[in-house]
Tab-separated table of C-alpha atoms in Angstrom:
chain	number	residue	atom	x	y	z
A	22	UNK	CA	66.999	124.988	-10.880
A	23	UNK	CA	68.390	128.414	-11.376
A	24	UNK	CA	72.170	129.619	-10.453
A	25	UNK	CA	70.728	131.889	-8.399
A	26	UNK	CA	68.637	129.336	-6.414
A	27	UNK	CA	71.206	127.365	-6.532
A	28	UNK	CA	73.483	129.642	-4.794
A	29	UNK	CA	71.141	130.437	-2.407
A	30	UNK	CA	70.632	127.332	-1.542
A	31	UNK	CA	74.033	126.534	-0.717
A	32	UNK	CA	74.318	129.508	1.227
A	33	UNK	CA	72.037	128.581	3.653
A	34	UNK	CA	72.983	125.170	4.301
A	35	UNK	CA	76.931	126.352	4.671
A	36	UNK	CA	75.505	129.050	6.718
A	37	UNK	CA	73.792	126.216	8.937
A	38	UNK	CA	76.571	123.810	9.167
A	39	UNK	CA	78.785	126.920	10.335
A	40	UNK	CA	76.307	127.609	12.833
A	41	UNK	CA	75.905	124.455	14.239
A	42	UNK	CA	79.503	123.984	14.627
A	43	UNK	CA	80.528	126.945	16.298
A	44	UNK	CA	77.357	127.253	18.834
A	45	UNK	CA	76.694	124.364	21.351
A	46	UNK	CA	72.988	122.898	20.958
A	47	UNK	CA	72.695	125.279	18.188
A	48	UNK	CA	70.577	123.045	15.726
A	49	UNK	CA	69.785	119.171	15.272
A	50	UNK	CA	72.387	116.802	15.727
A	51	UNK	CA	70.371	115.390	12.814
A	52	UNK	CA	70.616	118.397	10.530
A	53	UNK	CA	73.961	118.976	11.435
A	54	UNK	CA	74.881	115.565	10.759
A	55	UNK	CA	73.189	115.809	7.101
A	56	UNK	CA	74.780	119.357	6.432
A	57	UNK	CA	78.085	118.017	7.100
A	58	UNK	CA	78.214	114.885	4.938
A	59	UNK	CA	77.050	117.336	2.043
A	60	UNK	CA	79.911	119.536	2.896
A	61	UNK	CA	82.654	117.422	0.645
A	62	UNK	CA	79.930	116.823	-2.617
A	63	UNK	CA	78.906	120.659	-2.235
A	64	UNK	CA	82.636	121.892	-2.057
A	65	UNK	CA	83.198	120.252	-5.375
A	66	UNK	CA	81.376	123.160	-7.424
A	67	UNK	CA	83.317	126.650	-7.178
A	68	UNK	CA	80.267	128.181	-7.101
A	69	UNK	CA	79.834	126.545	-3.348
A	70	UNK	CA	83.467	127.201	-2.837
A	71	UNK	CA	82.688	130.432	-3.310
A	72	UNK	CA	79.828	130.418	-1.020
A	73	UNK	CA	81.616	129.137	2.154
A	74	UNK	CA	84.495	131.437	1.769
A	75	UNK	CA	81.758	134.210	1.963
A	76	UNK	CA	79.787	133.038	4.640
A	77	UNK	CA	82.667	132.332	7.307
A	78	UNK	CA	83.933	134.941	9.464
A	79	UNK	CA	87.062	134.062	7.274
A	80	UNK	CA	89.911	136.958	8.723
A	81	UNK	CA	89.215	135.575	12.229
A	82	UNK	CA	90.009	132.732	14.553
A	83	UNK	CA	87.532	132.944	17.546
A	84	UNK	CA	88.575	136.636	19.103
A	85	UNK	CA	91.588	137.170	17.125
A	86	UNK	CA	92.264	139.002	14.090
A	87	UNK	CA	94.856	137.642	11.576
A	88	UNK	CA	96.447	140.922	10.114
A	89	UNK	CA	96.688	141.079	6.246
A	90	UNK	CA	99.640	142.570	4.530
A	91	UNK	CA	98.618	144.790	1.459
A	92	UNK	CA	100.653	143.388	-2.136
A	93	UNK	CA	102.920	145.764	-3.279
A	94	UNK	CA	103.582	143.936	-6.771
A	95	UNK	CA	102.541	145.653	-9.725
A	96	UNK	CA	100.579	142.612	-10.824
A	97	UNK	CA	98.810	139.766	-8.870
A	98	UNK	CA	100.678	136.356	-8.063
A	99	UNK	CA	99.335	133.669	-10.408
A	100	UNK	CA	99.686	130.785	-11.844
A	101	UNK	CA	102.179	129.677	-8.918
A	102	UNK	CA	104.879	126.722	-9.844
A	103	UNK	CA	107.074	126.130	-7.041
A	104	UNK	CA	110.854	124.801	-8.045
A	105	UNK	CA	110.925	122.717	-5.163
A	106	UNK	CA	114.983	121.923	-4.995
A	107	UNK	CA	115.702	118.935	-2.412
A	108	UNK	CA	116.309	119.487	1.084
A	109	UNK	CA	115.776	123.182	0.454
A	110	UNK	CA	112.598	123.669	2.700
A	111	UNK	CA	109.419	121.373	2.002
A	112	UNK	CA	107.389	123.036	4.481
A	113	UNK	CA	107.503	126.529	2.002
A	114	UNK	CA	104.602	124.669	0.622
A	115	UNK	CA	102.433	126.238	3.805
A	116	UNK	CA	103.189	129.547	2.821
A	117	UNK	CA	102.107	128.833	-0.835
A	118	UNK	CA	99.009	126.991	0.513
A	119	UNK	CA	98.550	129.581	2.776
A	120	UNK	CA	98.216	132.465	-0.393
A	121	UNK	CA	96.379	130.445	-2.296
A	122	UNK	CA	94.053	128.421	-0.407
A	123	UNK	CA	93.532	130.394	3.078
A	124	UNK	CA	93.252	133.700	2.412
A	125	UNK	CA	89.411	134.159	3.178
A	126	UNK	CA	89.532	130.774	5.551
A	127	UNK	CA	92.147	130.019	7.573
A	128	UNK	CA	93.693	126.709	7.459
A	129	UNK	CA	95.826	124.814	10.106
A	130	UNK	CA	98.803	124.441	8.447
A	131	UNK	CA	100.791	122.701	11.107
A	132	UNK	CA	99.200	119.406	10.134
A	133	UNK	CA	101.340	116.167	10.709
A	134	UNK	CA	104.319	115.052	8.443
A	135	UNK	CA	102.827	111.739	8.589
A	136	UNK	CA	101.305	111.100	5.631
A	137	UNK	CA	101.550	107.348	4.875
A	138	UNK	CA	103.424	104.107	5.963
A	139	UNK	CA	106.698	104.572	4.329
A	140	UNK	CA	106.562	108.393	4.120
A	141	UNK	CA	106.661	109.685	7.603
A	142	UNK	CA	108.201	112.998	6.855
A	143	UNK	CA	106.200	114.093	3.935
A	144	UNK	CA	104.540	117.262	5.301
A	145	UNK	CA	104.033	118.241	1.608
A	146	UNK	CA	101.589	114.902	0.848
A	147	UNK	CA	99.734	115.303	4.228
A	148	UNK	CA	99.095	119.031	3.794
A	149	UNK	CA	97.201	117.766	0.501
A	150	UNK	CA	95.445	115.085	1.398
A	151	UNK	CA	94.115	117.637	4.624
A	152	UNK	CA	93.690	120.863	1.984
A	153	UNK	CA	93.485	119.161	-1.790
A	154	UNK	CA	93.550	121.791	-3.871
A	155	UNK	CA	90.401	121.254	-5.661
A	156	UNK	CA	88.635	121.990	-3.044
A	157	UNK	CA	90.408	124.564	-1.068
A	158	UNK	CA	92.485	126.439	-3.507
A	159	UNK	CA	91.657	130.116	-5.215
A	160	UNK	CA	90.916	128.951	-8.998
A	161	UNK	CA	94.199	130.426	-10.991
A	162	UNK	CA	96.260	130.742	-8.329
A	163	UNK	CA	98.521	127.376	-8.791
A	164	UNK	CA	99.833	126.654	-12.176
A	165	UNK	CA	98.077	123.627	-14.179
A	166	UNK	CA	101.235	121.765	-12.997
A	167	UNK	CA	101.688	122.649	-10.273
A	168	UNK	CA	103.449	119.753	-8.463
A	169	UNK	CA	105.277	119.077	-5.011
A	170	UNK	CA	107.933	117.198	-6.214
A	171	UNK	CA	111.501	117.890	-7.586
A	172	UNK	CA	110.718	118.586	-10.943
A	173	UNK	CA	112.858	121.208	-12.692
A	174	UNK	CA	111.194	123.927	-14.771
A	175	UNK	CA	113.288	125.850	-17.923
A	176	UNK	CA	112.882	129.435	-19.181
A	177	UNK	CA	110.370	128.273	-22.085
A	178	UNK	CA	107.867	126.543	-19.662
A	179	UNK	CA	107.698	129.917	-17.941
A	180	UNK	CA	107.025	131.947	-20.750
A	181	UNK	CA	104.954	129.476	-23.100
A	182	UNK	CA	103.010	128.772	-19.904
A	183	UNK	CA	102.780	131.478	-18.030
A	184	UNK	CA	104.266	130.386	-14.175
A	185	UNK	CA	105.322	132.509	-11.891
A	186	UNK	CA	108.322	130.324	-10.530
A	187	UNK	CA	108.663	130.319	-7.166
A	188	UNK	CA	111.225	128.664	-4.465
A	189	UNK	CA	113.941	128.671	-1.878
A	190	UNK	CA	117.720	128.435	-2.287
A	191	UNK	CA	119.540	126.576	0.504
A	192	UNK	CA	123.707	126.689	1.140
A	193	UNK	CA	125.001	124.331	-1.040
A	194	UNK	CA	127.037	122.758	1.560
A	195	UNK	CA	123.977	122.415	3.813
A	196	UNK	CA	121.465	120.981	1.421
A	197	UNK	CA	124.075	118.676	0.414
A	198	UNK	CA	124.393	117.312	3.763
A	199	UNK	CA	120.719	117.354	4.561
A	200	UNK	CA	120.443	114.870	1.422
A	201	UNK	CA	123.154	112.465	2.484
A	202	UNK	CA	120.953	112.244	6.119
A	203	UNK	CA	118.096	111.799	3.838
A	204	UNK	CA	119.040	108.098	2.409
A	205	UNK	CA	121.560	109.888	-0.119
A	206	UNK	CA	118.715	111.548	-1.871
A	207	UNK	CA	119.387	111.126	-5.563
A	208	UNK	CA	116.281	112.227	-7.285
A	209	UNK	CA	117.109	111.279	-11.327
A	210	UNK	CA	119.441	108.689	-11.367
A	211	UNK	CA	118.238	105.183	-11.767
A	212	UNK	CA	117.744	102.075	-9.271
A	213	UNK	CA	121.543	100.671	-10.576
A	214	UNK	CA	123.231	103.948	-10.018
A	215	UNK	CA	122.085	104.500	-6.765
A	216	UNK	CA	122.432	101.257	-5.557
A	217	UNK	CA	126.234	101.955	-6.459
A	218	UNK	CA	125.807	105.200	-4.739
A	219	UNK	CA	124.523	103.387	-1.689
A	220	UNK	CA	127.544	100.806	-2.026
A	221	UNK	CA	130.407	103.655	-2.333
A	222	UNK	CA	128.938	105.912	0.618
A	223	UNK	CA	126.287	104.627	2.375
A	224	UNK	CA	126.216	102.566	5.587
A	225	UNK	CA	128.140	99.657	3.709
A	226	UNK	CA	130.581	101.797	2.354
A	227	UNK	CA	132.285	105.085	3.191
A	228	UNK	CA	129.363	106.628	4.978
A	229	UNK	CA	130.493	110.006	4.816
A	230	UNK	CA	128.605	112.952	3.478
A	231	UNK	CA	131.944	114.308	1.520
A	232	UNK	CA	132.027	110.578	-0.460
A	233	UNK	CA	128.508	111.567	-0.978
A	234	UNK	CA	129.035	115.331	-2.420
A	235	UNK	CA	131.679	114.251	-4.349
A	236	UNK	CA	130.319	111.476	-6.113
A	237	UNK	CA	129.306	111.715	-9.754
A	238	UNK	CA	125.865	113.102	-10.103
A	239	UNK	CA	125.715	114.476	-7.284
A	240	UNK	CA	127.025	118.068	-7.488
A	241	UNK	CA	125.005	120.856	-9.382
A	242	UNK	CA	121.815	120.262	-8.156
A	243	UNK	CA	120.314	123.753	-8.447
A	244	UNK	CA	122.054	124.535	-12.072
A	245	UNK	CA	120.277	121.507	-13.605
A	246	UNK	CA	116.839	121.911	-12.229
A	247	UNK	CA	117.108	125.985	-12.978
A	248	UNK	CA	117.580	124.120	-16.536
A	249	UNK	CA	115.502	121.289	-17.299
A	250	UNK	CA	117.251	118.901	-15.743
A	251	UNK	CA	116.953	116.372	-12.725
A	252	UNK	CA	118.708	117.128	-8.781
A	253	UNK	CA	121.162	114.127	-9.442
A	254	UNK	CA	122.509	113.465	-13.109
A	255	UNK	CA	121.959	110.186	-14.716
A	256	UNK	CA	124.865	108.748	-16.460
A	257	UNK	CA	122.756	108.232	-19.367
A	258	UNK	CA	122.130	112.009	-19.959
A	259	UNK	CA	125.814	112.686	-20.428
A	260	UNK	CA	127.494	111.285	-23.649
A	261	UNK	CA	130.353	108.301	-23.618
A	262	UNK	CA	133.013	111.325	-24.458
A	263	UNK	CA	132.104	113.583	-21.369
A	264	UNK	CA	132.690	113.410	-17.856
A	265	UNK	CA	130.573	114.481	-15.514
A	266	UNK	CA	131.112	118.316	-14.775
A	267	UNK	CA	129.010	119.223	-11.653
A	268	UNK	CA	126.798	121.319	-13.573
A	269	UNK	CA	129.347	123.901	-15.037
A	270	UNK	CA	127.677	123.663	-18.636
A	271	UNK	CA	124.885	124.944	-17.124
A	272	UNK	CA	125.671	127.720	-15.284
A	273	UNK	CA	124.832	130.088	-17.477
A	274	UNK	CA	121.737	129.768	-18.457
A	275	UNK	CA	120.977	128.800	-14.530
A	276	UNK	CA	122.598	131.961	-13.378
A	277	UNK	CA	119.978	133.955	-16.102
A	278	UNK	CA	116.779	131.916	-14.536
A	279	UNK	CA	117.325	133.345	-10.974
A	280	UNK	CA	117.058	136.745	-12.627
A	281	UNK	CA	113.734	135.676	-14.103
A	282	UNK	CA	111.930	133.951	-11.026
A	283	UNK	CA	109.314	135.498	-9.926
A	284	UNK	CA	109.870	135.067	-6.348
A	285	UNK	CA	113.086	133.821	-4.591
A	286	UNK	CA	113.841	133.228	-0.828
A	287	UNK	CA	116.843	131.877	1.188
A	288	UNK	CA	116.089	128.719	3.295
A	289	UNK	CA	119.437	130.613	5.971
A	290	UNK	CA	116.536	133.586	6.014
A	291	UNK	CA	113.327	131.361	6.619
A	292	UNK	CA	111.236	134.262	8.455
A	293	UNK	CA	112.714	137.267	6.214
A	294	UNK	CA	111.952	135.170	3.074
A	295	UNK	CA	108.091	134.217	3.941
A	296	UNK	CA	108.046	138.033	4.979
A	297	UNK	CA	109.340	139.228	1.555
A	298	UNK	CA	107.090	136.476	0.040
A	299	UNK	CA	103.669	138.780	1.715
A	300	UNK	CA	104.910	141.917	1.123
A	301	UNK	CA	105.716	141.417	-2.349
A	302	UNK	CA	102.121	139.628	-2.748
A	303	UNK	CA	99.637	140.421	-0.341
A	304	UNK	CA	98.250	138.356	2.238
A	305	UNK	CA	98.422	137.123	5.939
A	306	UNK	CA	101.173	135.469	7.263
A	307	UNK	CA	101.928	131.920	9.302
A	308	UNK	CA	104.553	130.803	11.332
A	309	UNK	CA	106.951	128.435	9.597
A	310	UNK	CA	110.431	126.735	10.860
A	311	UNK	CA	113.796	126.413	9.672
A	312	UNK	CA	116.064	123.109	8.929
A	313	UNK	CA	119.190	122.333	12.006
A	314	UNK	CA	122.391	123.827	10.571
A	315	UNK	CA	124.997	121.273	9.898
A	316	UNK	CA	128.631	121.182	10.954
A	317	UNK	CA	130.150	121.628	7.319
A	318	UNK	CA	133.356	120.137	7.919
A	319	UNK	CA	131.532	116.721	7.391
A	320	UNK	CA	132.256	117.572	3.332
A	321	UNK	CA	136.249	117.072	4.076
A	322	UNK	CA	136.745	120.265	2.180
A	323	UNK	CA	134.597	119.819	-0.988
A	324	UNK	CA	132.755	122.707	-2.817
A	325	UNK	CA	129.985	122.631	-5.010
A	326	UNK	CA	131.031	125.414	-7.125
A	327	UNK	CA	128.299	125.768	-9.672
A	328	UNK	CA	125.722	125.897	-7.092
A	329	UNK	CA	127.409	127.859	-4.829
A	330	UNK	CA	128.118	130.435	-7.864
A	331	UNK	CA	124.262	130.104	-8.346
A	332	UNK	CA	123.484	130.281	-4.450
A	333	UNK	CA	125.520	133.778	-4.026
A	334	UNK	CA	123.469	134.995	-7.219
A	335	UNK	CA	120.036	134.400	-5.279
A	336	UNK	CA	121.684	135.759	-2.345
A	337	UNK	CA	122.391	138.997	-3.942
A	338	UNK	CA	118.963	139.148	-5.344
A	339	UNK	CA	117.058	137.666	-2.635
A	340	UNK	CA	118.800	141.003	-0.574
A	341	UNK	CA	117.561	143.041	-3.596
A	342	UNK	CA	113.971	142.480	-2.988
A	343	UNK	CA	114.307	143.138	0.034
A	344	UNK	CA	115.651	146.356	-0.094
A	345	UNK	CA	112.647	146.860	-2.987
A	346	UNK	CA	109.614	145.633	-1.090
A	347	UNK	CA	110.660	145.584	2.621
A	348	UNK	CA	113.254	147.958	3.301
A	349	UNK	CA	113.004	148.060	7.054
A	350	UNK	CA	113.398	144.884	8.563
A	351	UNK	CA	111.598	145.482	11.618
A	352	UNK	CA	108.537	145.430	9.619
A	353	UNK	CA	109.030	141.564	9.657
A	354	UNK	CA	110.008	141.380	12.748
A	355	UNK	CA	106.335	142.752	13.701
A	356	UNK	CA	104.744	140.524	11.023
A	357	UNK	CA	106.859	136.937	12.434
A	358	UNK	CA	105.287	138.192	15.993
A	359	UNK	CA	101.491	138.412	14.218
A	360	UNK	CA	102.034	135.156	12.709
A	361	UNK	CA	103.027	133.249	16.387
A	362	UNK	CA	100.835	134.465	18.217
A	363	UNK	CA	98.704	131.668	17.588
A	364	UNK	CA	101.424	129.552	18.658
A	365	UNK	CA	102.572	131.288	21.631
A	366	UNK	CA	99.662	131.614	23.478
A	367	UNK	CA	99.282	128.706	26.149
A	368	UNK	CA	96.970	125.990	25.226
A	369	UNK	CA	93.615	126.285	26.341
A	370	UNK	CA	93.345	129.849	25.977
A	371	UNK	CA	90.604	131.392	23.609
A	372	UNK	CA	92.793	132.765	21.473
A	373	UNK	CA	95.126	130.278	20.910
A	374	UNK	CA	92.191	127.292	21.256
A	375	UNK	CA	90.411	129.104	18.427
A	376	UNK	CA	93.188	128.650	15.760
A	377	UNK	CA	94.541	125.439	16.731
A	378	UNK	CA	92.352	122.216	15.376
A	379	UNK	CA	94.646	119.794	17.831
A	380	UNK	CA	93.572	122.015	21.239
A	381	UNK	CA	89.790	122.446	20.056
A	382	UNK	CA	89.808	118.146	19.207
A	383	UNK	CA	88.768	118.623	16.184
A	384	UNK	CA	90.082	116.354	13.280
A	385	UNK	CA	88.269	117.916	10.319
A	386	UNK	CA	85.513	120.636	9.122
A	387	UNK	CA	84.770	124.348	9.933
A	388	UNK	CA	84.711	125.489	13.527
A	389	UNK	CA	84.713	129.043	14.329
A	390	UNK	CA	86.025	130.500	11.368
A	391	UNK	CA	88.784	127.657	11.179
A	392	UNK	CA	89.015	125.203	8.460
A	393	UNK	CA	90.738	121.716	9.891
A	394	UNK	CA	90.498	120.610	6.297
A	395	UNK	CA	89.164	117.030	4.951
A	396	UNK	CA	89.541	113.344	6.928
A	397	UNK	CA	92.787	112.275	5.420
A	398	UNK	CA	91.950	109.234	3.613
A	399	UNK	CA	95.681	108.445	3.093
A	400	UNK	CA	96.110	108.025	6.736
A	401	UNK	CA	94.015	104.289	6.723
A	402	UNK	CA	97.152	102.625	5.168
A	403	UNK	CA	98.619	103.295	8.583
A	404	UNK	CA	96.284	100.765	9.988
A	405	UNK	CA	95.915	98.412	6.796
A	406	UNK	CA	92.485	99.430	5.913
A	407	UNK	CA	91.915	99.326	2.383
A	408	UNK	CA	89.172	101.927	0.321
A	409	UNK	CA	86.486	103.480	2.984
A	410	UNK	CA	83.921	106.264	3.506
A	411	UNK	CA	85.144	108.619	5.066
A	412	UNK	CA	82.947	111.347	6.960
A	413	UNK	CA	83.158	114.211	9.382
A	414	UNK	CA	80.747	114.427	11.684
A	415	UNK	CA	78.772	117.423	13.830
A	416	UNK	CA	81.981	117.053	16.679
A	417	UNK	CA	84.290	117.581	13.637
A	418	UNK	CA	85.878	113.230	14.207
A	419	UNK	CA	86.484	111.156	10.732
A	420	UNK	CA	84.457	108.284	10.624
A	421	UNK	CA	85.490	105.352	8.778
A	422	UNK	CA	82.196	103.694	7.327
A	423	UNK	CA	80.426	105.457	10.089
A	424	UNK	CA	82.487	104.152	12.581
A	425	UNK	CA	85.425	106.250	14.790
A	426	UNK	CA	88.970	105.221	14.373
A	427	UNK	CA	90.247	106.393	17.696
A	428	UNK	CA	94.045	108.514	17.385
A	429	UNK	CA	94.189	107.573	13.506
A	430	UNK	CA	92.805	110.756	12.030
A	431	UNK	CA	94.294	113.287	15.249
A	432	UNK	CA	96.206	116.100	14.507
A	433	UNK	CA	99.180	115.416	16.414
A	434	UNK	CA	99.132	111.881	14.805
């Protein structure tokens, strides 16, 4: 059949499905119920990617308009690779998903952390088993490696391939804190060497977050990753002469990367930095929160000096850009308020109904210019169901082999 055909075909049955979502007795339960389970095969083409994004009233939720903020960058914001640095702010991933996945549909980002038995506070892994990228995401937009995890990048990867680094910088003292409340997250060093770690300062042991900061490994987080390296240090990478040094070696070549990211925000300035983030690049805006502030003297006095040379460097540049691309701050201030008002409105109202799957019930598919993403299959470990077919039907409810799974696929699971 020809690409035209098939385009037009695919318009008219996204058209349909739209339809019979948004309009009561609008069609067939039948025909909706077939459009639907074609959805996920269709979406797998960009072509009828493309298509949906087109046919959806995609700047709108019900009555209300999401405002777009025009890009001021020179050039447009590809090939994203977020340096994700521990405790720094996992849920920046919504405003990255947001760029690159909901600009012509919006997506409820405020999906649970719940992603699997085992990882309860993984907003990152539930977001993309809701929104995969595949399906949802602007081809381009995310780097080839793009990745979640804490995986460091180095000048060279940016350059040889092309990424536009991206991330947030927390206090030293702070994300050092949040990481020892986090099971002493270690990311890099090996089973042995954290079970010591575990033995010196967790529960059995000290169980104090300055035994924690000061233990070896631990300290120079952010100079290794700006540098190839892993969060925590592996005894193995350093040679039998050396001593561990908290990252000083690295300093200067980590101090050089924060010059060359392409965007850089402060986790202390959640709302100015996802501001910055849209005027810099374009784009509308959602709502995001910030991490509890801890009571620092918990560290007994200790200083990550590397990092905290490294954090003042973002800092200064962080204030740079805004200065470039914001300049008066009240302009976020009226851009936060666009991006709650989805939030603030009471439940039940049409304009807050509209752009919240939880208060419309629906656990997945397109409903009035609202995407509530895919049935997320990850969820059926929760109640020890192994592989299944999943579908979405007309009502927008996950059914498990055709059958509903009451509470295991809501939104406010």
């Amino acid at each position: 059949m020809p690409a035209a055909l098939n385009a037009a075909a695919y318009a008219a049955a996204i058209a349909s499905m739209v339809l019979c979502s948004a309009i009561d007795d609008g069609c067939s339960a039948a025909t909706a119920s077939h459009l639907l389970q074609r959805q996920s095969r269709m979406l797998r083409s960009p072509k009828a990617r493309e298509v949906l994004l087109q046919s959806a009233n995609s700047r709108a939720c019900g009555k209300l308009e999401i405002a777009q903020v025009p890009a001021l960058a020179a050039q447009p914001l590809r090939h994203i690779h977020w340096l994700h640095f521990p405790k720094a702010g996992t849920s920046f991933l919504a405003t990255i998903w947001n760029f690159a996945c909901g600009q012509r549909i919006p997506l409820d980002l405020a999906v649970s952390p719940r992603a699997v038995p085992g990882c309860e506070q993984c907003y990152d892994v539930a977001l993309l088993d809701r929104y995969p990228a595949e399906t949802y995401c602007e081809d381009g937009y995310l780097s080839e490696d793009f990745s979640t995890q804490h995986k460091p990048v180095t000048a060279l990867d940016m350059r040889q391939k092309d990424w536009s680094v991206v991330g947030l910088f927390r206090r030293p003292s702070q994300r050092l804190i949040s990481a020892f409340y986090d099971n002493l997250h270690a990311s890099g060093m090996s089973g042995d060497e954290f079970s010591d770690l575990w033995q010196a300062c967790g529960a059995k042991g000290e169980n104090s977050a300055a035994c924690y900061a000061r233990y070896p490994g631990i300290a120079g987080c952010t100079a290794r990753m700006l540098t190839g390296g892993s969060c925590a240090e592996s005894a193995a990478d350093r040679s039998l002469l050396s001593s561990f040094d908290g990252g000083k070696a690295r300093l200067e070549e980590a101090l050089k990367m924060v010059k060359e990211m392409t965007f850089l925000g402060l986790t202390e300035e959640w709302d100015l930095s996802v501001c910055l983030f849209h005027r810099m690049f374009g784009g509308s805006v959602s709502a995001a929160q910030l991490d509890e502030l801890y009571d620092e003297a918990q560290l007994a006095g200790f200083i990550d000096e590397v990092d905290e040379e490294i954090y003042e460097a973002a800092s200064k540049r962080f204030h740079e850009l805004l200065r470039l691309h914001v300049g008066d701050l009240n302009i976020c201030d009226t851009l936060v308020q666009q991006a709650t008002r989805m939030t603030e409105e009471p439940a039940g109202t049409a304009v807050q109904s509209a752009c919240d799957c939880a208060s419309i019930g629906r656990q997945c598919g397109v409903s009035q210019g609202l995407s509530c993403g895919q049935c997320p299959g990850k969820r059926l470990d929760f109640d020890g169901l192994g592989p299944a077919n999943l579908t979405c039907d007309v009502s927008g409810q996950c059914l498990v082999d055709g059958q509903p799974r009451p509470k295991l696929f809501d939104w406010k699971f």
